[in-house]
Amino acid sequence: MYPNIQAYDRGVMFNPDGKLFQVEYAKEATKKGGTVIGMITKSGIVLIAHKNIDEPLSVLSSMQKVFRIDAHIGAAYSGIVADGLHVVNQIRQAAQSHRMVYGEVKSLEAIAKELSSYMLQATFYGGVRPYGVSLLIGGIDTDRRLYEVGPDATILGYKANAIGFGKKIATDMLIKEYKDGMSTDESLQLGIKIINKVIEGKLKSDHVDVGYIEEGKEFTILNDQEIAKYF
Amino acid sequence: MYPNIQAYDRGVMFNPDGKLFQVEYAKEATKKGGTVIGMITKSGIVLIAHKNIDEPLSVLSSMQKVFRIDAHIGAAYSGIVADGLHVVNQIRQAAQSHRMVYGEVKSLEAIAKELSSYMLQATFYGGVRPYGVSLLIGGIDTDRRLYEVGPDATILGYKANAIGFGKKIATDMLIKEYKDGMSTDESLQLGIKIINKVIEGKLKSDHVDVGYIEEGKEFTILNDQEIAKYF
Amino acid sequence: MYPNIQAYDRGVMFNPDGKLFQVEYAKEATKKGGTVIGMITKSGIVLIAHKNIDEPLSVLSSMQKVFRIDAHIGAAYSGIVADGLHVVNQIRQAAQSHRMVYGEVKSLEAIAKELSSYMLQATFYGGVRPYGVSLLIGGIDTDRRLYEVGPDATILGYKANAIGFGKKIATDMLIKEYKDGMSTDESLQLGIKIINKVIEGKLKSDHVDVGYIEEGKEFTILNDQEIAKYF
Amino acid sequence: MYPNIQAYDRGVMFNPDGKLFQVEYAKEATKKGGTVIGMITKSGIVLIAHKNIDEPLSVLSSMQKVFRIDAHIGAAYSGIVADGLHVVNQIRQAAQSHRMVYGEVKSLEAIAKELSSYMLQATFYGGVRPYGVSLLIGGIDTDRRLYEVGPDATILGYKANAIGFGKKIATDMLIKEYKDGMSTDESLQLGIKIINKVIEGKLKSDHVDVGYIEEGKEFTILNDQEIAKYF
Amino acid sequence: MYPNIQAYDRGVMFNPDGKLFQVEYAKEATKKGGTVIGMITKSGIVLIAHKNIDEPLSVLSSMQKVFRIDAHIGAAYSGIVADGLHVVNQIRQAAQSHRMVYGEVKSLEAIAKELSSYMLQATFYGGVRPYGVSLLIGGIDTDRRLYEVGPDATILGYKANAIGFGKKIATDMLIKEYKDGMSTDESLQLGIKIINKVIEGKLKSDHVDVGYIEEGKEFTILNDQEIAKYF
Amino acid sequence: MYPNIQAYDRGVMFNPDGKLFQVEYAKEATKKGGTVIGMITKSGIVLIAHKNIDEPLSVLSSMQKVFRIDAHIGAAYSGIVADGLHVVNQIRQAAQSHRMVYGEVKSLEAIAKELSSYMLQATFYGGVRPYGVSLLIGGIDTDRRLYEVGPDATILGYKANAIGFGKKIATDMLIKEYKDGMSTDESLQLGIKIINKVIEGKLKSDHVDVGYIEEGKEFTILNDQEIAKYF
Amino acid sequence: MYPNIQAYDRGVMFNPDGKLFQVEYAKEATKKGGTVIGMITKSGIVLIAHKNIDEPLSVLSSMQKVFRIDAHIGAAYSGIVADGLHVVNQIRQAAQSHRMVYGEVKSLEAIAKELSSYMLQATFYGGVRPYGVSLLIGGIDTDRRLYEVGPDATILGYKANAIGFGKKIATDMLIKEYKDGMSTDESLQLGIKIINKVIEGKLKSDHVDVGYIEEGKEFTILNDQEIAKYF
């Protein structure tokens, strides 16, 4: 369709359709990552992430997909592993330095905007590539909130959302089965059911990372035993 | 027509016709954004922006399209989301720092020129890409004013104007139906009617952002209930 | 004729004919701008600029094409709008800082040379593009003077000159009808007649910017009513 | 499948599939290196590295493949020799400076993350290439740990793992024969058996580097006589 | 003859023949400029420059081709106008600063070498293009001297020389008709005769710039009346 | 085999096989250099280098191929002459500054690692090319040692080794004829015999550089008379 | 033979044969320069350089090809004129600053190495091109010496040597006719005879630059009358 595709691939430049090719390609990278699901629950949010690793001798606990960012915020990523660890580190530092400077927690929206601004730079200046990760950031400030930020640095809030390999299947199931006001337990059961569907019933409890927050509690990462209860 | 299109795509260079290809492509990006309409009213201006999101589980209030820049200025963008948030942030800071340094509000024209100058850099120096957004900036200083600034950094004032996906349909309708001296209510009704036309009658009130200013009042963003009244 | 045109398009490099392609292309950009006419009159100079905008709802007064640079100097540009505003700003600052440092007005030739030098940089160093504008700079210092400076940074003085879309038609008419010692009024009438010819008789008074200077007066921009008198 | 592969090869850019080509190519470099095997044992970890050199007059002891990073940590690499020495040096310095600043040993996970972060830069910024090495880092902090970090900067923990030329054969054998709770001796015998299998029975004791750690002891590199015992 | 010409055009690189293509192309630019002639006379030197402008309304006096560099030195250029003004400015400043620092005039050879060194940089480092001008620099220090410096930064002295559009015709005539020991008047008559030949007898006195120096006098630019005497 | 080889040639990038093309090409440069042979002897090391120059009027003593780096270290290079002189200078300075700072000689391994690290940079960062030289570095610290460092910055120790044009023939002969515990004289005779074989019996004593070290002596460069004794 | 030559031409990169193309091309540039001959004489050295200029009106004395670098050193170049003047200037400054800092003259070898190091940079870092000149540097320090340094920065000493256009013919004649212990006069006669042969008997005395040094004398440039004696 275009005489020579290579022109739009060097640096992050527009193609004739007004798309940033490198950003579009980076989005493909996020679609190869393990499925991550986030939901706003009755009193908080949950994050469920699939560890799409198929190596019998690997130590699954060494691969963290859900992170506590601050007492009131959690995050999970899908896409290039090292990119994910890097941007998670960025927002952790942003949350902590806000806490130290202002003596108060940073709002979810502010964290999401800071991440968006950070990821935007990688789509704007020469000599870098976009980040190949999408993140779900969730937590409670004045209310329960769940945001997605992707390679194009767009921020959008959701009641429930999925990223990664199973995004399409998972989103369809969320649209059908997610309901406002579900409890944490109901949400986690739904999330694990969905990921199990994505990988055709082969999900094991140690291949899942789970984090949640409820009003009055801090963001908590479940251990294997706690996760197993939802299987 | 040209032997090899790629030559004009690297960096922001002229093509043989004297066009800046990357800027032309960035304009395409703005045509993919939600339709935004601005009008000068009898006593101020209105901005109506469509949130072109088709995800059932998204939280539409998380995507802001109309912004208060200062007490007397509002703005709305169409195009790449993160680019829009970035340049809105730029002009907010410009307005605030002017207020602090000079103890007076910055004129609409000065804000538009500052934005133009900022966006021009991205069409001039190597190692960056143009911004993929158009903005409508409106408000009241010595008079009511409404400006458009796009990827090419051109500034032009309008009595009424539209940007984004529905620009053509919306402009045609504005030419027919917009009248000098319309009230804020009449303008908002017209704006919502136009966006509804653009998307063929499917507009819902939560998919619209609305802001307005009238003489003697500050620029105000309507909430969902207030917007619903115009449907 | 050349095996591969792309080689001369990256950065501002010579082609085998000794031409700077990007500069040639930038000249094309200036030919797309509204026609601008300048004339030396009996006692000063006039600048008449067409606002080639065809949008019914635009506010034409928001698009300035003729600028007062200093009390004794005016300028008008044709080409890329944001480039024009940028270089006009440059020469305004140059004139003002000269006035402040030396306590005297800067000569027309010095202003033109400063602009030429500024625009030359954009044809010389990598990582930038040439400016896509031509300017007519006119005024009175020890005598009446009118200069053109274009994308190639060449300076040339004229008794009467035209740039922009109608350059060819306008220049032909100037050669036939311009006379030394015309009054300001005669010159403005000729200028508006020429622009009207360029756009085939459709010129309206609000689509024209006019500035003039006469000995003993400062450079003055006419308002709409004053311009209408010449129609 | 792609019109022109070269577009994705300049700098570390995404291809349309969301892969970073240069990183994929760097992984190929690691597959040409000598096979390296790591195992968590009952009371520590072992690292066995094949020196794939076929030059009769070379002094094999001059090529070190297993390194003591700190008293509690060892590492081995496969891939480009000079890259390996360089990153080993980096993590050694990181471990030492942590010890000096904090007066305590750095955790295995922290070392692996520091290495990942260092190698990520080489996949992100222009003007560099990815590192063409994979590393196994193992040791004891609060528990026995074994990590792999490769050109893509991914970190993953393993109970037993292989990198380099014989990765596939070695991994298959480890899956079959590695057992939790093997002693250091059993692990070393298994490791040498595997490498011998990879090179079809031609392994000599001076072509192997061996390091191990057991609880209560420091990370130790075996000498030739000690290695010979496992043949 | 060469598989792909583009390789030698990016930046100032050698082609397989040992030529610097961009420099060769820049020389083409100098061949498009007005013819410039310089001669050593009995007691000084003369410079005659054609203003190759064919615009009836231009003010020819605004385009200077012959410049006084210092009391004892003049220069004239052919090629890209803005490049010419730029390098003339460079050598003027060099002459003045020498005068100020050392309290003596700078030798012609030193000025020529400084210019050569300045123009050499533009053929050596990336990110710039060669200057598209040749200059004749002439004057009196310990003797009468006339140098040419071109885009390749070569310096060569001449008794009489021509650059620009009519270089070939002019050089042939100089070889035939120039004689050692001609007076200033004879030289100027010859120079104007030659330029008139180049443009086939159509030369007018206002299309010529003339400068000369004689022993005991400063370098002087003739005015129109003085030039007309040689027609 | 690859659609377009050029992609892997710009800067030092990986090809799909995981090879660094520029480094592979630089290795070719080292194969064009004169043959250099190094051997560990009973009590030290010897270095013999062929000066592959075929110009009757050249002064062979002006081309040094074997260098004293420090009292206990010598080196010889094969490949691009100026690259060789440059890196020899680097390691000389490294040895001297170590001696000055620490008051002790630098170990052979440390010198080789410093050289490797220096040459690695040239394979890693953009804007440079790999060094087109291989070096043999030999001497005595706690034992006799002989290292090779090439364009890929790999370090490997040898008992005897050859680089340059005759590498293959020379290595084969070394494998057959080199023995542990040869005296300096025996080693030099062998080395000269091998180089003579490489160039088919035409070797003259002034086309050879020879250096050696024995325990208790400093590294010594032989003069022509001394070399002639081994012919 | 190579799929696409352009890959090896950008910047100074290796080709698959291990050659630096830009350096090879720069060598071509030196072969277009006037022939330069240097010889070691009984008591010093001589340098004879042809000025290959064919312009009747040029002042040949303005083009210097043989230079006094210091009292004991002379040099001559062949190739790109401005490059030659530039590097001659470099070594002059190096000689002078050595004299000033150390109070002694710099050795010929040190001057040649400094030049080599300077020219090497231009073959190593991006954003520059190699120098298109070869130099003969000769003089007396502890003995008579004559070096050639070319675009590849190689240093080689000679008893007699030729560079430039007539290198092949001149070298053949030198091999036949040059003898150790020739007097300065005999050497100069031979040199001029050779250059005359190169240009087929058309050599005139003003087209030659000659410099020589004898023990106890400083390096001296001959004037036209002195040169004419050797014709």
GROMACS .gro file of C-alpha atoms in nm, chain A residues 9-93:
model
   85
    9ASP     CA    1   1.011   0.310   1.085
   10ARG     CA    2   1.318   0.514   1.164
   11GLY     CA    3   1.268   0.701   1.481
   12VAL     CA    4   0.911   0.761   1.587
   13MET     CA    5   0.765   0.935   1.283
   14PHE     CA    6   0.416   0.963   1.143
   15ASN     CA    7   0.304   0.756   0.845
   16PRO     CA    8   0.076   0.910   0.583
   17ASP     CA    9  -0.227   0.793   0.783
   18GLY     CA   10  -0.119   0.992   1.086
   19LYS     CA   11  -0.008   0.687   1.281
   20LEU     CA   12   0.319   0.653   1.467
   21PHE     CA   13   0.448   0.321   1.334
   22GLN     CA   14   0.694   0.245   1.613
   23VAL     CA   15   0.416   0.302   1.865
   24GLU     CA   16   0.187   0.067   1.672
   25TYR     CA   17   0.462  -0.194   1.672
   26ALA     CA   18   0.524  -0.147   2.042
   27LYS     CA   19   0.156  -0.217   2.100
   28GLU     CA   20   0.213  -0.553   1.929
   29ALA     CA   21   0.478  -0.624   2.192
   30THR     CA   22   0.223  -0.568   2.469
   31LYS     CA   23  -0.010  -0.818   2.303
   32LYS     CA   24   0.251  -1.089   2.346
   33GLY     CA   25   0.265  -1.045   2.724
   34GLY     CA   26   0.065  -1.249   2.973
   35THR     CA   27  -0.299  -1.148   3.016
   36VAL     CA   28  -0.360  -0.897   3.296
   37ILE     CA   29  -0.705  -0.818   3.431
   38GLY     CA   30  -0.812  -0.535   3.657
   39MET     CA   31  -1.153  -0.468   3.813
   40ILE     CA   32  -1.304  -0.209   4.038
   41THR     CA   33  -1.478  -0.395   4.318
   42LYS     CA   34  -1.736  -0.290   4.572
   43SER     CA   35  -1.474  -0.156   4.805
   44GLY     CA   36  -1.152  -0.140   4.606
   45ILE     CA   37  -0.981  -0.290   4.305
   46VAL     CA   38  -0.821  -0.621   4.206
   47LEU     CA   39  -0.537  -0.702   3.967
   48ILE     CA   40  -0.484  -1.054   3.831
   49ALA     CA   41  -0.188  -1.128   3.606
   50HIS     CA   42  -0.099  -1.442   3.416
   51LYS     CA   43   0.266  -1.545   3.411
   52ASN     CA   44   0.287  -1.688   3.061
   53ILE     CA   45   0.597  -1.897   3.121
   54ASP     CA   46   0.631  -2.249   3.000
   55GLU     CA   47   0.960  -2.360   3.148
   56PRO     CA   48   0.937  -2.650   3.395
   57LEU     CA   49   1.249  -2.551   3.590
   58SER     CA   50   1.175  -2.183   3.626
   59VAL     CA   51   1.094  -2.037   3.966
   60LEU     CA   52   0.768  -1.861   3.901
   61SER     CA   53   0.785  -1.653   4.215
   62SER     CA   54   1.089  -1.481   4.066
   63MET     CA   55   0.872  -1.323   3.800
   64GLN     CA   56   0.654  -1.057   3.955
   65LYS     CA   57   0.370  -0.921   3.747
   66VAL     CA   58   0.165  -0.737   4.012
   67PHE     CA   59   0.337  -0.469   4.218
   68ARG     CA   60   0.256  -0.259   4.517
   69ILE     CA   61   0.337   0.097   4.415
   70ASP     CA   62   0.236   0.263   4.739
   71ALA     CA   63   0.009   0.171   5.028
   72HIS     CA   64  -0.295   0.273   4.823
   73ILE     CA   65  -0.182   0.183   4.471
   74GLY     CA   66  -0.099  -0.134   4.282
   75ALA     CA   67   0.005  -0.195   3.923
   76ALA     CA   68   0.051  -0.480   3.676
   77TYR     CA   69   0.211  -0.479   3.333
   78SER     CA   70   0.203  -0.681   3.015
   79GLY     CA   71   0.471  -0.676   2.746
   80ILE     CA   72   0.850  -0.657   2.749
   81VAL     CA   73   0.963  -0.770   3.094
   82ALA     CA   74   1.251  -0.531   3.145
   83ASP     CA   75   1.048  -0.236   3.018
   84GLY     CA   76   0.778  -0.328   3.267
   85LEU     CA   77   1.018  -0.343   3.561
   86HIS     CA   78   1.165  -0.012   3.452
   87VAL     CA   79   0.841   0.185   3.436
   88VAL     CA   80   0.709   0.024   3.756
   89ASN     CA   81   1.024   0.151   3.921
   90GLN     CA   82   0.957   0.497   3.781
   91ILE     CA   83   0.607   0.525   3.925
   92ARG     CA   84   0.717   0.379   4.258
   93GLN     CA   85   0.979   0.650   4.289
   0.00000   0.00000   0.00000
